[in-house]
Amino acid sequence: MQTPGLRPMQSYQGSCHCGAVRFEITTDFPELTTCDCSICHRKNALMVKVHESQFRLVTGEESLTEYQFNTMTAHHYFCKVCGIYPFHRKRVTPDNFGINVHCLAEFDPAGIPVRRATGSKMS
């Protein structure tokens, strides 16, 4: 039986803009997150958290570049070709990825609750 307000567990395909980086995730989208830290605020991403076991990089490892700042704990990945940010390995829960849902094919975030994280307060 599905919990009210949650989508069924499904697999989704994602990519950067140019398609050099392609990935798959499996999630039921319990919530989406925005963050007010200095990098998330600037990239304006809407994210879903998935465990590393629910993430698979299909192609493009060689096309990824990594950016770290502040505590050097989170790993933010960008496509070297088109510059799009598809995902990052999370700082507080490093066994999870934050996936930029705008990079998912045919995904509509309507109706999913959005939590506002205060990453600017983390040091």
XYZ file of C-alpha atoms in Angstrom:
123
model
C 0.000 0.000 0.000
C 1.358 3.416 -0.959
C 1.712 6.049 1.761
C -0.490 9.069 0.990
C 1.476 11.916 -0.591
C 4.330 9.731 -1.801
C 4.955 8.592 -5.318
C 5.682 4.937 -6.020
C 9.332 3.876 -6.035
C 10.489 4.323 -9.645
C 13.647 4.620 -11.686
C 14.383 7.878 -13.493
C 16.931 8.758 -16.180
C 18.943 11.952 -15.894
C 21.646 13.803 -17.766
C 23.515 17.055 -18.094
C 22.481 19.417 -20.927
C 24.795 17.988 -23.601
C 24.223 14.340 -22.620
C 27.867 13.566 -21.883
C 26.900 12.649 -18.295
C 23.996 10.215 -17.893
C 22.732 8.623 -14.703
C 19.820 6.703 -13.189
C 18.187 7.032 -9.787
C 15.479 5.112 -7.958
C 13.297 7.060 -5.519
C 9.760 7.720 -4.344
C 10.424 11.465 -3.900
C 9.466 11.901 -0.223
C 10.543 15.551 -0.496
C 12.613 17.949 -2.537
C 15.171 20.321 -1.061
C 16.479 23.789 -1.746
C 19.513 25.061 0.141
C 20.644 28.584 0.961
C 24.395 27.878 1.131
C 26.610 29.998 -1.113
C 26.841 27.460 -3.961
C 23.277 26.090 -3.903
C 21.815 29.577 -3.789
C 23.747 30.505 -6.919
C 22.963 27.337 -8.895
C 19.280 27.417 -7.797
C 18.973 23.634 -7.884
C 15.986 21.685 -6.649
C 17.286 18.438 -5.201
C 16.157 14.998 -4.130
C 18.297 12.929 -1.785
C 19.016 9.334 -2.828
C 21.207 6.719 -1.188
C 24.289 5.739 -3.191
C 22.720 2.292 -3.729
C 19.885 4.050 -5.625
C 22.239 5.974 -7.914
C 24.062 4.701 -10.984
C 26.343 6.711 -13.242
C 25.591 5.280 -16.696
C 28.126 7.242 -18.777
C 30.353 10.268 -18.504
C 32.668 9.757 -15.544
C 35.466 11.269 -17.646
C 33.235 14.292 -18.399
C 32.706 15.166 -14.740
C 34.678 17.748 -12.845
C 34.479 18.147 -9.086
C 34.244 21.278 -6.972
C 34.717 21.435 -3.203
C 34.729 24.402 -0.839
C 34.601 25.340 2.856
C 34.955 22.027 4.792
C 35.884 20.166 1.567
C 33.409 17.428 2.552
C 30.663 17.696 -0.083
C 31.615 16.780 -3.632
C 29.793 18.879 -6.253
C 29.966 17.478 -9.793
C 29.638 19.455 -13.012
C 29.853 18.428 -16.655
C 33.148 19.634 -18.186
C 31.461 20.013 -21.573
C 28.274 21.998 -20.833
C 28.830 23.097 -17.212
C 25.566 21.702 -15.842
C 25.416 20.519 -12.217
C 23.607 17.143 -12.192
C 24.414 15.918 -8.652
C 26.633 16.079 -5.594
C 27.722 13.734 -2.825
C 26.235 15.202 0.332
C 28.241 16.726 3.182
C 26.165 15.615 6.185
C 25.205 12.218 4.712
C 28.133 11.281 2.430
C 26.542 7.943 1.486
C 23.803 9.938 -0.273
C 23.655 12.004 -3.430
C 21.735 15.226 -3.937
C 20.263 14.973 -7.423
C 19.305 18.094 -9.377
C 15.750 17.118 -10.407
C 15.872 19.572 -13.305
C 18.288 17.085 -14.914
C 15.729 14.237 -14.833
C 13.936 13.340 -18.064
C 10.184 13.904 -18.111
C 9.960 14.658 -14.386
C 7.386 17.028 -12.932
C 8.067 18.160 -9.325
C 4.481 19.448 -8.848
C 2.911 18.294 -5.607
C 6.124 17.163 -3.894
C 6.835 19.038 -0.651
C 9.919 21.284 -0.730
C 12.089 21.577 2.378
C 14.328 24.616 2.713
C 17.704 23.626 4.132
C 19.802 26.265 5.903
C 23.201 25.238 4.631
C 24.460 28.790 5.174
C 24.450 28.078 8.929
C 26.706 25.000 8.603
C 30.407 25.481 9.128
